[in-house]
Amino acid sequence: MGSYSLKKENHVVETPTPQRDHDADTTLYAMVLGSNVVFPAALNAAIELNVFEIIAKESSQESGGFMSPLEIASKLPTQKQHCHELPNRLERLLRLLASYSLLSVSTRTNEDGSTDRVYGVSPVGKYFVYDENGDGYLASFTSFLCHPALSGVWLNFKEAIIDPEIDLFKKVHGMSKFEYFGKDPETNHVFNKAMDDICTTHMKRILEVYTGINFDLPHVIENAPPIPGVEHIGGNMFEGVPQGDAMMLKAICHNWSDEKAIEILSNCYKALPAKGKVIVGDFILPEDPEPTNDYKVVSILDNIMFITPGGRERTEKQFESLGNRSGFSRFQVVCRAFSTMAVMEFYK
């Protein structure tokens, strides 16, 4: 009895030390990372249910852009809106999204004095609301990463680490990623939509300044919409590229091994006039790992590229080496966006 009292007394009066707080934070962070597979599934569910769209476009001005779980549930694209459990189950999803700063949370007092927890789209969450002005939309990229065609790939992830020669996507599906996209219209649409939405922000400004050729694989080009100032040409960049004073490769080099990237850049070099240049838009991997969001983003993308044989993100020095080995005389990083996405120029 005395022993129990002593333990209870110690428990009550003991004050946490900074070291103990640090240990608790470390443990909790490890728990979050260890169970983090749940978050992308939850985010994809919210996208499929149009949660961000509903809150952004169905909330009233009087509410300040906030909606209760019951109000959101009534707008869901499902036949089960009237299920009495739906608002409660939905709120569990909303709480998780709010913990990742995708939603803002507030309390609303009703006329009868009762209160409701209400949710609004946060500054981070706005990137998951479709914006017709093209300011940035990331939901389609999340949908692509969570697509069934990739689910089996993630489960075999360690194979790409152990065997550098393996085509991870081909191991799962019996054909390479681009072959699969060419034969499966639905998956090809999901992939193209994801790439289109990511590129929109950058390309909208570029097309205000340049006119030019959109060169891609035939099955991609055949679905390309008419764009003023742009000529769509299908082909294979490993066989040759159309001539031009300047060429832009956006998110191309990271799909390929050094040898393949050099092959692409060399074909560009041959098609350029004297003093021509290649403009490369790609993520740049910092030289050393850091626990920052920008480093996490590039590292995540670098690991996604394991699904393509030889695919990888590169450091600035590695890009410079590709240019030198392809025959270019000079290389420079012209500018960066969010410190990670870089515009580089290779000069003939």
mmCIF file of C-alpha atoms in Angstrom:
data_model
loop_
_atom_site.group_PDB
_atom_site.id
_atom_site.type_symbol
_atom_site.label_atom_id
_atom_site.label_comp_id
_atom_site.label_asym_id
_atom_site.label_seq_id
_atom_site.Cartn_x
_atom_site.Cartn_y
_atom_site.Cartn_z
ATOM 1 C CA MET A 1 0.000 0.000 0.000
ATOM 2 C CA GLY A 2 2.825 2.342 0.960
ATOM 3 C CA SER A 3 4.604 1.547 -2.274
ATOM 4 C CA TYR A 4 1.478 2.380 -4.288
ATOM 5 C CA SER A 5 1.072 5.693 -2.472
ATOM 6 C CA LEU A 6 4.696 6.615 -3.120
ATOM 7 C CA LYS A 7 4.350 5.901 -6.833
ATOM 8 C CA LYS A 8 1.148 7.892 -6.994
ATOM 9 C CA GLU A 9 2.747 10.803 -5.147
ATOM 10 C CA ASN A 10 5.761 10.758 -7.424
ATOM 11 C CA HIS A 11 3.474 10.690 -10.446
ATOM 12 C CA VAL A 12 1.551 13.734 -9.270
ATOM 13 C CA VAL A 13 4.408 16.002 -8.236
ATOM 14 C CA GLU A 14 6.961 15.073 -10.892
ATOM 15 C CA THR A 15 7.485 17.932 -13.375
ATOM 16 C CA PRO A 16 8.381 17.187 -16.998
ATOM 17 C CA THR A 17 11.885 18.259 -17.958
ATOM 18 C CA PRO A 18 12.874 19.635 -21.370
ATOM 19 C CA GLN A 19 14.596 16.311 -22.062
ATOM 20 C CA ARG A 20 11.403 14.395 -21.304
ATOM 21 C CA ASP A 21 9.405 16.711 -23.596
ATOM 22 C CA HIS A 22 11.972 16.142 -26.331
ATOM 23 C CA ASP A 23 11.739 12.368 -25.879
ATOM 24 C CA ALA A 24 7.937 12.526 -26.090
ATOM 25 C CA ASP A 25 8.052 14.595 -29.276
ATOM 26 C CA THR A 26 10.570 12.190 -30.793
ATOM 27 C CA THR A 27 8.398 9.186 -29.926
ATOM 28 C CA LEU A 28 5.243 10.789 -31.316
ATOM 29 C CA TYR A 29 7.006 11.791 -34.526
ATOM 30 C CA ALA A 30 8.258 8.240 -34.962
ATOM 31 C CA MET A 31 4.700 6.972 -34.456
ATOM 32 C CA VAL A 32 3.397 9.390 -37.102
ATOM 33 C CA LEU A 33 6.018 8.299 -39.621
ATOM 34 C CA GLY A 34 5.510 4.621 -38.862
ATOM 35 C CA SER A 35 1.791 4.870 -39.632
ATOM 36 C CA ASN A 36 1.993 7.474 -42.382
ATOM 37 C CA VAL A 37 0.644 5.118 -45.042
ATOM 38 C CA VAL A 38 -2.828 6.059 -43.742
ATOM 39 C CA PHE A 39 -2.532 9.736 -44.673
ATOM 40 C CA PRO A 40 -2.259 9.464 -48.493
ATOM 41 C CA ALA A 41 -5.169 7.008 -48.458
ATOM 42 C CA ALA A 42 -7.236 9.470 -46.420
ATOM 43 C CA LEU A 43 -6.248 12.399 -48.636
ATOM 44 C CA ASN A 44 -7.174 10.454 -51.759
ATOM 45 C CA ALA A 45 -10.524 9.533 -50.205
ATOM 46 C CA ALA A 46 -11.187 13.226 -49.527
ATOM 47 C CA ILE A 47 -10.332 14.047 -53.153
ATOM 48 C CA GLU A 48 -12.598 11.284 -54.503
ATOM 49 C CA LEU A 49 -15.427 12.515 -52.254
ATOM 50 C CA ASN A 50 -14.871 16.130 -53.429
ATOM 51 C CA VAL A 51 -14.485 17.295 -49.821
ATOM 52 C CA PHE A 52 -12.238 20.258 -50.656
ATOM 53 C CA GLU A 53 -14.441 21.288 -53.595
ATOM 54 C CA ILE A 54 -17.605 21.078 -51.480
ATOM 55 C CA ILE A 55 -16.245 23.248 -48.672
ATOM 56 C CA ALA A 56 -14.751 25.813 -51.048
ATOM 57 C CA LYS A 57 -17.760 26.117 -53.348
ATOM 58 C CA GLU A 58 -20.798 25.181 -51.245
ATOM 59 C CA SER A 59 -20.052 27.167 -48.070
ATOM 60 C CA SER A 60 -21.820 30.511 -47.662
ATOM 61 C CA GLN A 61 -20.316 33.960 -47.142
ATOM 62 C CA GLU A 62 -22.149 34.178 -43.827
ATOM 63 C CA SER A 63 -20.331 31.061 -42.614
ATOM 64 C CA GLY A 64 -16.938 32.506 -43.468
ATOM 65 C CA GLY A 65 -16.214 29.546 -45.730
ATOM 66 C CA PHE A 66 -16.797 26.927 -43.015
ATOM 67 C CA MET A 67 -19.133 23.921 -43.025
ATOM 68 C CA SER A 68 -20.099 21.337 -40.440
ATOM 69 C CA PRO A 69 -19.603 17.605 -41.070
ATOM 70 C CA LEU A 70 -23.386 17.246 -41.425
ATOM 71 C CA GLU A 71 -23.518 19.983 -44.060
ATOM 72 C CA ILE A 72 -20.585 18.489 -45.977
ATOM 73 C CA ALA A 73 -22.141 15.008 -45.771
ATOM 74 C CA SER A 74 -25.351 16.300 -47.379
ATOM 75 C CA LYS A 75 -23.327 17.345 -50.458
ATOM 76 C CA LEU A 76 -21.269 14.185 -50.892
ATOM 77 C CA PRO A 77 -21.425 12.435 -54.288
ATOM 78 C CA THR A 78 -22.927 9.271 -52.789
ATOM 79 C CA GLN A 79 -26.344 7.711 -52.324
ATOM 80 C CA LYS A 80 -25.747 7.264 -48.602
ATOM 81 C CA GLN A 81 -25.954 10.905 -47.453
ATOM 82 C CA HIS A 82 -28.816 10.045 -45.135
ATOM 83 C CA CYS A 83 -26.913 7.368 -43.241
ATOM 84 C CA HIS A 84 -26.940 8.627 -39.638
ATOM 85 C CA GLU A 85 -23.304 7.520 -39.146
ATOM 86 C CA LEU A 86 -21.970 9.375 -42.189
ATOM 87 C CA PRO A 87 -21.335 12.800 -40.539
ATOM 88 C CA ASN A 88 -19.488 11.153 -37.634
ATOM 89 C CA ARG A 89 -17.344 9.016 -39.906
ATOM 90 C CA LEU A 90 -16.693 11.982 -42.167
ATOM 91 C CA GLU A 91 -15.535 14.098 -39.238
ATOM 92 C CA ARG A 92 -12.897 11.526 -38.373
ATOM 93 C CA LEU A 93 -11.472 12.097 -41.849
ATOM 94 C CA LEU A 94 -11.785 15.889 -41.468
ATOM 95 C CA ARG A 95 -9.892 15.810 -38.166
ATOM 96 C CA LEU A 96 -6.999 13.990 -39.816
ATOM 97 C CA LEU A 97 -6.880 16.482 -42.698
ATOM 98 C CA ALA A 98 -6.928 19.348 -40.196
ATOM 99 C CA SER A 99 -4.009 17.820 -38.279
ATOM 100 C CA TYR A 100 -1.977 18.124 -41.492
ATOM 101 C CA SER A 101 -3.069 21.769 -41.942
ATOM 102 C CA LEU A 102 -5.172 20.998 -45.006
ATOM 103 C CA LEU A 103 -8.308 22.257 -43.258
ATOM 104 C CA SER A 104 -8.938 25.055 -40.768
ATOM 105 C CA VAL A 105 -11.147 24.381 -37.745
ATOM 106 C CA SER A 106 -13.545 26.655 -35.876
ATOM 107 C CA THR A 107 -16.592 26.435 -33.581
ATOM 108 C CA ARG A 108 -20.021 27.747 -34.533
ATOM 109 C CA THR A 109 -22.701 28.593 -31.997
ATOM 110 C CA ASN A 110 -26.228 27.841 -33.197
ATOM 111 C CA GLU A 111 -29.426 29.754 -32.347
ATOM 112 C CA ASP A 112 -30.416 27.157 -29.735
ATOM 113 C CA GLY A 113 -27.072 27.596 -27.957
ATOM 114 C CA SER A 114 -25.564 24.346 -29.198
ATOM 115 C CA THR A 115 -22.178 24.348 -30.923
ATOM 116 C CA ASP A 116 -20.828 22.649 -34.019
ATOM 117 C CA ARG A 117 -17.246 22.066 -35.063
ATOM 118 C CA VAL A 118 -16.865 23.484 -38.583
ATOM 119 C CA TYR A 119 -14.158 23.143 -41.200
ATOM 120 C CA GLY A 120 -12.789 25.443 -43.901
ATOM 121 C CA VAL A 121 -10.156 25.079 -46.618
ATOM 122 C CA SER A 122 -6.751 26.246 -45.351
ATOM 123 C CA PRO A 123 -4.076 28.016 -47.428
ATOM 124 C CA VAL A 124 -2.457 24.587 -47.931
ATOM 125 C CA GLY A 125 -5.768 22.917 -48.724
ATOM 126 C CA LYS A 126 -6.529 25.379 -51.535
ATOM 127 C CA TYR A 127 -4.099 23.415 -53.743
ATOM 128 C CA PHE A 128 -6.631 20.576 -53.665
ATOM 129 C CA VAL A 129 -9.457 22.781 -54.950
ATOM 130 C CA TYR A 130 -9.603 23.004 -58.727
ATOM 131 C CA ASP A 131 -8.708 26.537 -59.806
ATOM 132 C CA GLU A 132 -9.736 27.514 -63.309
ATOM 133 C CA ASN A 133 -7.144 30.302 -63.273
ATOM 134 C CA GLY A 134 -4.373 27.717 -63.023
ATOM 135 C CA ASP A 135 -2.770 28.942 -59.806
ATOM 136 C CA GLY A 136 -1.942 25.395 -58.759
ATOM 137 C CA TYR A 137 -3.771 22.069 -58.397
ATOM 138 C CA LEU A 138 -2.200 18.989 -56.807
ATOM 139 C CA ALA A 139 -5.175 16.663 -56.304
ATOM 140 C CA SER A 140 -4.730 14.914 -59.650
ATOM 141 C CA PHE A 141 -1.110 14.067 -58.795
ATOM 142 C CA THR A 142 -2.280 12.496 -55.520
ATOM 143 C CA SER A 143 -4.903 10.518 -57.452
ATOM 144 C CA PHE A 144 -2.203 9.252 -59.812
ATOM 145 C CA LEU A 145 0.078 8.105 -56.981
ATOM 146 C CA CYS A 146 -2.858 6.294 -55.335
ATOM 147 C CA HIS A 147 -4.075 4.743 -58.598
ATOM 148 C CA PRO A 148 -4.483 0.928 -58.542
ATOM 149 C CA ALA A 149 -1.812 0.644 -61.259
ATOM 150 C CA LEU A 150 0.732 1.938 -58.736
ATOM 151 C CA SER A 151 -0.559 0.214 -55.584
ATOM 152 C CA GLY A 152 1.278 -3.028 -56.317
ATOM 153 C CA VAL A 153 4.401 -1.092 -57.250
ATOM 154 C CA TRP A 154 4.714 0.486 -53.792
ATOM 155 C CA LEU A 155 4.335 -2.930 -52.174
ATOM 156 C CA ASN A 156 7.419 -4.135 -54.105
ATOM 157 C CA PHE A 157 9.445 -0.999 -53.396
ATOM 158 C CA LYS A 158 12.379 -2.760 -51.727
ATOM 159 C CA GLU A 159 13.084 -4.698 -54.936
ATOM 160 C CA ALA A 160 14.166 -1.460 -56.639
ATOM 161 C CA ILE A 161 16.638 -0.775 -53.825
ATOM 162 C CA ILE A 162 18.183 -4.245 -53.906
ATOM 163 C CA ASP A 163 18.308 -4.752 -57.678
ATOM 164 C CA PRO A 164 19.369 -1.640 -59.648
ATOM 165 C CA GLU A 165 18.594 -3.383 -62.948
ATOM 166 C CA ILE A 166 14.967 -4.107 -62.124
ATOM 167 C CA ASP A 167 12.077 -2.354 -63.878
ATOM 168 C CA LEU A 168 9.769 -2.196 -60.869
ATOM 169 C CA PHE A 169 6.648 -1.274 -62.821
ATOM 170 C CA LYS A 170 7.351 -4.032 -65.365
ATOM 171 C CA LYS A 171 7.871 -6.562 -62.564
ATOM 172 C CA VAL A 172 4.336 -5.875 -61.355
ATOM 173 C CA HIS A 173 2.522 -5.338 -64.667
ATOM 174 C CA GLY A 174 4.631 -7.202 -67.241
ATOM 175 C CA MET A 175 5.427 -4.059 -69.230
ATOM 176 C CA SER A 176 7.134 -0.715 -68.665
ATOM 177 C CA LYS A 177 5.286 2.294 -67.269
ATOM 178 C CA PHE A 178 5.045 4.121 -70.604
ATOM 179 C CA GLU A 179 4.002 0.955 -72.478
ATOM 180 C CA TYR A 180 1.245 0.435 -69.911
ATOM 181 C CA PHE A 181 0.027 4.020 -70.243
ATOM 182 C CA GLY A 182 -0.023 3.645 -74.015
ATOM 183 C CA LYS A 183 -2.285 0.580 -73.798
ATOM 184 C CA ASP A 184 -4.564 1.621 -70.925
ATOM 185 C CA PRO A 185 -6.535 4.783 -71.838
ATOM 186 C CA GLU A 186 -7.923 5.291 -68.317
ATOM 187 C CA THR A 187 -4.536 5.145 -66.592
ATOM 188 C CA ASN A 188 -3.010 7.244 -69.372
ATOM 189 C CA HIS A 189 -5.684 9.899 -68.751
ATOM 190 C CA VAL A 190 -4.988 9.940 -64.998
ATOM 191 C CA PHE A 191 -1.250 10.282 -65.611
ATOM 192 C CA ASN A 192 -1.608 12.993 -68.261
ATOM 193 C CA LYS A 193 -4.056 14.928 -66.074
ATOM 194 C CA ALA A 194 -1.600 14.837 -63.178
ATOM 195 C CA MET A 195 1.273 16.043 -65.354
ATOM 196 C CA ASP A 196 -0.909 18.709 -66.980
ATOM 197 C CA ASP A 197 -2.089 20.166 -63.685
ATOM 198 C CA ILE A 198 1.422 20.305 -62.240
ATOM 199 C CA CYS A 199 2.785 22.005 -65.358
ATOM 200 C CA THR A 200 -0.058 24.505 -65.812
ATOM 201 C CA THR A 201 1.303 27.121 -63.440
ATOM 202 C CA HIS A 202 4.688 27.291 -65.156
ATOM 203 C CA MET A 203 3.611 26.817 -68.757
ATOM 204 C CA LYS A 204 0.840 29.426 -68.649
ATOM 205 C CA ARG A 205 3.438 32.161 -68.180
ATOM 206 C CA ILE A 206 5.914 30.648 -70.660
ATOM 207 C CA LEU A 207 3.321 30.526 -73.468
ATOM 208 C CA GLU A 208 2.642 34.240 -73.011
ATOM 209 C CA VAL A 209 6.220 34.833 -74.172
ATOM 210 C CA TYR A 210 7.106 31.960 -76.536
ATOM 211 C CA THR A 211 5.553 30.215 -79.533
ATOM 212 C CA GLY A 212 6.782 26.759 -80.390
ATOM 213 C CA ILE A 213 6.396 23.026 -80.879
ATOM 214 C CA ASN A 214 4.916 20.565 -78.390
ATOM 215 C CA PHE A 215 6.830 17.329 -79.036
ATOM 216 C CA ASP A 216 5.782 14.114 -77.316
ATOM 217 C CA LEU A 217 4.879 10.480 -77.930
ATOM 218 C CA PRO A 218 2.102 9.981 -80.533
ATOM 219 C CA HIS A 219 -0.454 8.630 -78.039
ATOM 220 C CA VAL A 220 0.064 11.738 -75.901
ATOM 221 C CA ILE A 221 -0.088 14.187 -78.797
ATOM 222 C CA GLU A 222 -3.307 12.705 -80.191
ATOM 223 C CA ASN A 223 -5.114 13.846 -77.040
ATOM 224 C CA ALA A 224 -3.524 17.306 -76.914
ATOM 225 C CA PRO A 225 -6.046 20.172 -77.282
ATOM 226 C CA PRO A 226 -5.444 23.000 -79.794
ATOM 227 C CA ILE A 227 -3.385 25.811 -78.239
ATOM 228 C CA PRO A 228 -2.701 29.151 -79.976
ATOM 229 C CA GLY A 229 0.977 29.461 -80.906
ATOM 230 C CA VAL A 230 1.694 25.751 -80.388
ATOM 231 C CA GLU A 231 2.217 23.055 -83.030
ATOM 232 C CA HIS A 232 1.749 19.481 -81.765
ATOM 233 C CA ILE A 233 4.199 16.948 -83.237
ATOM 234 C CA GLY A 234 4.412 13.277 -82.295
ATOM 235 C CA GLY A 235 7.647 11.351 -82.340
ATOM 236 C CA ASN A 236 10.404 9.672 -80.350
ATOM 237 C CA MET A 237 13.084 11.861 -78.748
ATOM 238 C CA PHE A 238 15.560 8.957 -78.808
ATOM 239 C CA GLU A 239 15.389 8.910 -82.596
ATOM 240 C CA GLY A 240 15.544 12.667 -83.135
ATOM 241 C CA VAL A 241 13.861 15.948 -82.231
ATOM 242 C CA PRO A 242 12.474 18.827 -84.350
ATOM 243 C CA GLN A 243 14.833 21.727 -85.022
ATOM 244 C CA GLY A 244 14.507 24.941 -83.030
ATOM 245 C CA ASP A 245 16.468 27.920 -81.737
ATOM 246 C CA ALA A 246 15.761 26.829 -78.166
ATOM 247 C CA MET A 247 14.306 23.642 -76.723
ATOM 248 C CA MET A 248 12.596 23.050 -73.410
ATOM 249 C CA LEU A 249 12.672 19.753 -71.523
ATOM 250 C CA LYS A 250 10.370 19.970 -68.533
ATOM 251 C CA ALA A 251 10.368 17.014 -66.116
ATOM 252 C CA ILE A 252 12.002 14.842 -68.796
ATOM 253 C CA CYS A 253 15.562 14.163 -67.653
ATOM 254 C CA HIS A 254 14.441 12.808 -64.274
ATOM 255 C CA ASN A 255 12.635 9.940 -66.014
ATOM 256 C CA TRP A 256 15.851 8.464 -67.377
ATOM 257 C CA SER A 257 19.275 7.099 -66.485
ATOM 258 C CA ASP A 258 22.356 9.226 -67.145
ATOM 259 C CA GLU A 259 23.008 7.345 -70.395
ATOM 260 C CA LYS A 260 19.461 7.912 -71.689
ATOM 261 C CA ALA A 261 19.423 11.550 -70.537
ATOM 262 C CA ILE A 262 22.691 12.140 -72.432
ATOM 263 C CA GLU A 263 21.144 10.504 -75.501
ATOM 264 C CA ILE A 264 18.196 12.929 -75.317
ATOM 265 C CA LEU A 265 20.385 15.982 -74.736
ATOM 266 C CA SER A 266 22.734 14.926 -77.535
ATOM 267 C CA ASN A 267 19.807 14.731 -79.990
ATOM 268 C CA CYS A 268 18.775 18.207 -78.885
ATOM 269 C CA TYR A 269 22.353 19.418 -79.398
ATOM 270 C CA LYS A 270 22.344 18.115 -82.990
ATOM 271 C CA ALA A 271 19.039 19.856 -83.780
ATOM 272 C CA LEU A 272 20.157 23.248 -82.418
ATOM 273 C CA PRO A 273 21.774 26.016 -84.484
ATOM 274 C CA ALA A 274 25.051 27.599 -83.363
ATOM 275 C CA LYS A 275 24.578 29.386 -80.031
ATOM 276 C CA GLY A 276 21.281 27.559 -79.496
ATOM 277 C CA LYS A 277 20.318 26.340 -76.049
ATOM 278 C CA VAL A 278 18.300 23.726 -74.207
ATOM 279 C CA ILE A 279 16.161 24.901 -71.293
ATOM 280 C CA VAL A 280 15.666 22.182 -68.698
ATOM 281 C CA GLY A 281 13.005 22.416 -65.994
ATOM 282 C CA ASP A 282 13.574 19.830 -63.294
ATOM 283 C CA PHE A 283 13.867 19.485 -59.542
ATOM 284 C CA ILE A 284 17.361 19.879 -58.116
ATOM 285 C CA LEU A 285 18.349 17.612 -55.249
ATOM 286 C CA PRO A 286 20.393 19.385 -52.551
ATOM 287 C CA GLU A 287 23.860 17.940 -52.001
ATOM 288 C CA ASP A 288 23.233 16.933 -48.374
ATOM 289 C CA PRO A 289 20.054 15.692 -46.616
ATOM 290 C CA GLU A 290 18.241 18.221 -44.444
ATOM 291 C CA PRO A 291 15.020 17.917 -42.368
ATOM 292 C CA THR A 292 13.219 20.609 -44.388
ATOM 293 C CA ASN A 293 10.042 20.554 -46.491
ATOM 294 C CA ASP A 294 11.850 21.435 -49.706
ATOM 295 C CA TYR A 295 14.318 18.576 -49.213
ATOM 296 C CA LYS A 296 11.460 16.195 -48.328
ATOM 297 C CA VAL A 297 9.610 17.092 -51.536
ATOM 298 C CA VAL A 298 12.593 16.396 -53.801
ATOM 299 C CA SER A 299 13.512 13.225 -51.897
ATOM 300 C CA ILE A 300 9.944 11.912 -52.163
ATOM 301 C CA LEU A 301 9.985 12.567 -55.906
ATOM 302 C CA ASP A 302 13.414 10.924 -56.149
ATOM 303 C CA ASN A 303 12.000 7.773 -54.556
ATOM 304 C CA ILE A 304 8.891 7.863 -56.748
ATOM 305 C CA MET A 305 11.253 7.678 -59.714
ATOM 306 C CA PHE A 306 12.236 4.148 -58.666
ATOM 307 C CA ILE A 307 9.151 3.019 -60.636
ATOM 308 C CA THR A 308 11.015 3.978 -63.826
ATOM 309 C CA PRO A 309 14.348 2.216 -64.549
ATOM 310 C CA GLY A 310 17.116 4.777 -64.153
ATOM 311 C CA GLY A 311 14.694 7.541 -63.164
ATOM 312 C CA ARG A 312 16.080 9.904 -60.505
ATOM 313 C CA GLU A 313 16.326 13.488 -59.309
ATOM 314 C CA ARG A 314 19.790 15.054 -59.612
ATOM 315 C CA THR A 315 22.018 17.596 -57.923
ATOM 316 C CA GLU A 316 23.200 20.725 -59.715
ATOM 317 C CA LYS A 317 26.638 19.168 -60.241
ATOM 318 C CA GLN A 318 25.082 16.064 -61.770
ATOM 319 C CA PHE A 319 23.072 18.164 -64.244
ATOM 320 C CA GLU A 320 26.202 20.071 -65.204
ATOM 321 C CA SER A 321 27.957 16.756 -65.857
ATOM 322 C CA LEU A 322 25.111 15.629 -68.153
ATOM 323 C CA GLY A 323 25.519 18.823 -70.175
ATOM 324 C CA ASN A 324 29.276 18.435 -70.518
ATOM 325 C CA ARG A 325 28.973 14.803 -71.613
ATOM 326 C CA SER A 326 26.328 15.773 -74.209
ATOM 327 C CA GLY A 327 28.622 18.302 -75.889
ATOM 328 C CA PHE A 328 27.302 21.550 -74.407
ATOM 329 C CA SER A 329 29.884 24.239 -73.727
ATOM 330 C CA ARG A 330 28.247 25.962 -70.770
ATOM 331 C CA PHE A 331 25.616 25.368 -68.093
ATOM 332 C CA GLN A 332 23.859 27.571 -65.553
ATOM 333 C CA VAL A 333 20.891 27.548 -63.204
ATOM 334 C CA VAL A 334 18.811 30.557 -64.240
ATOM 335 C CA CYS A 335 16.210 30.569 -61.453
ATOM 336 C CA ARG A 336 14.411 28.413 -58.902
ATOM 337 C CA ALA A 337 10.846 28.056 -57.652
ATOM 338 C CA PHE A 338 10.344 27.112 -53.990
ATOM 339 C CA SER A 339 14.131 26.534 -53.932
ATOM 340 C CA THR A 340 13.595 23.078 -55.483
ATOM 341 C CA MET A 341 12.255 23.405 -59.042
ATOM 342 C CA ALA A 342 14.973 24.896 -61.229
ATOM 343 C CA VAL A 343 15.203 26.306 -64.725
ATOM 344 C CA MET A 344 18.609 25.406 -66.195
ATOM 345 C CA GLU A 345 20.176 26.342 -69.513
ATOM 346 C CA PHE A 346 22.617 24.268 -71.556
ATOM 347 C CA TYR A 347 24.416 26.333 -74.212
ATOM 348 C CA LYS A 348 25.712 24.861 -77.489
#
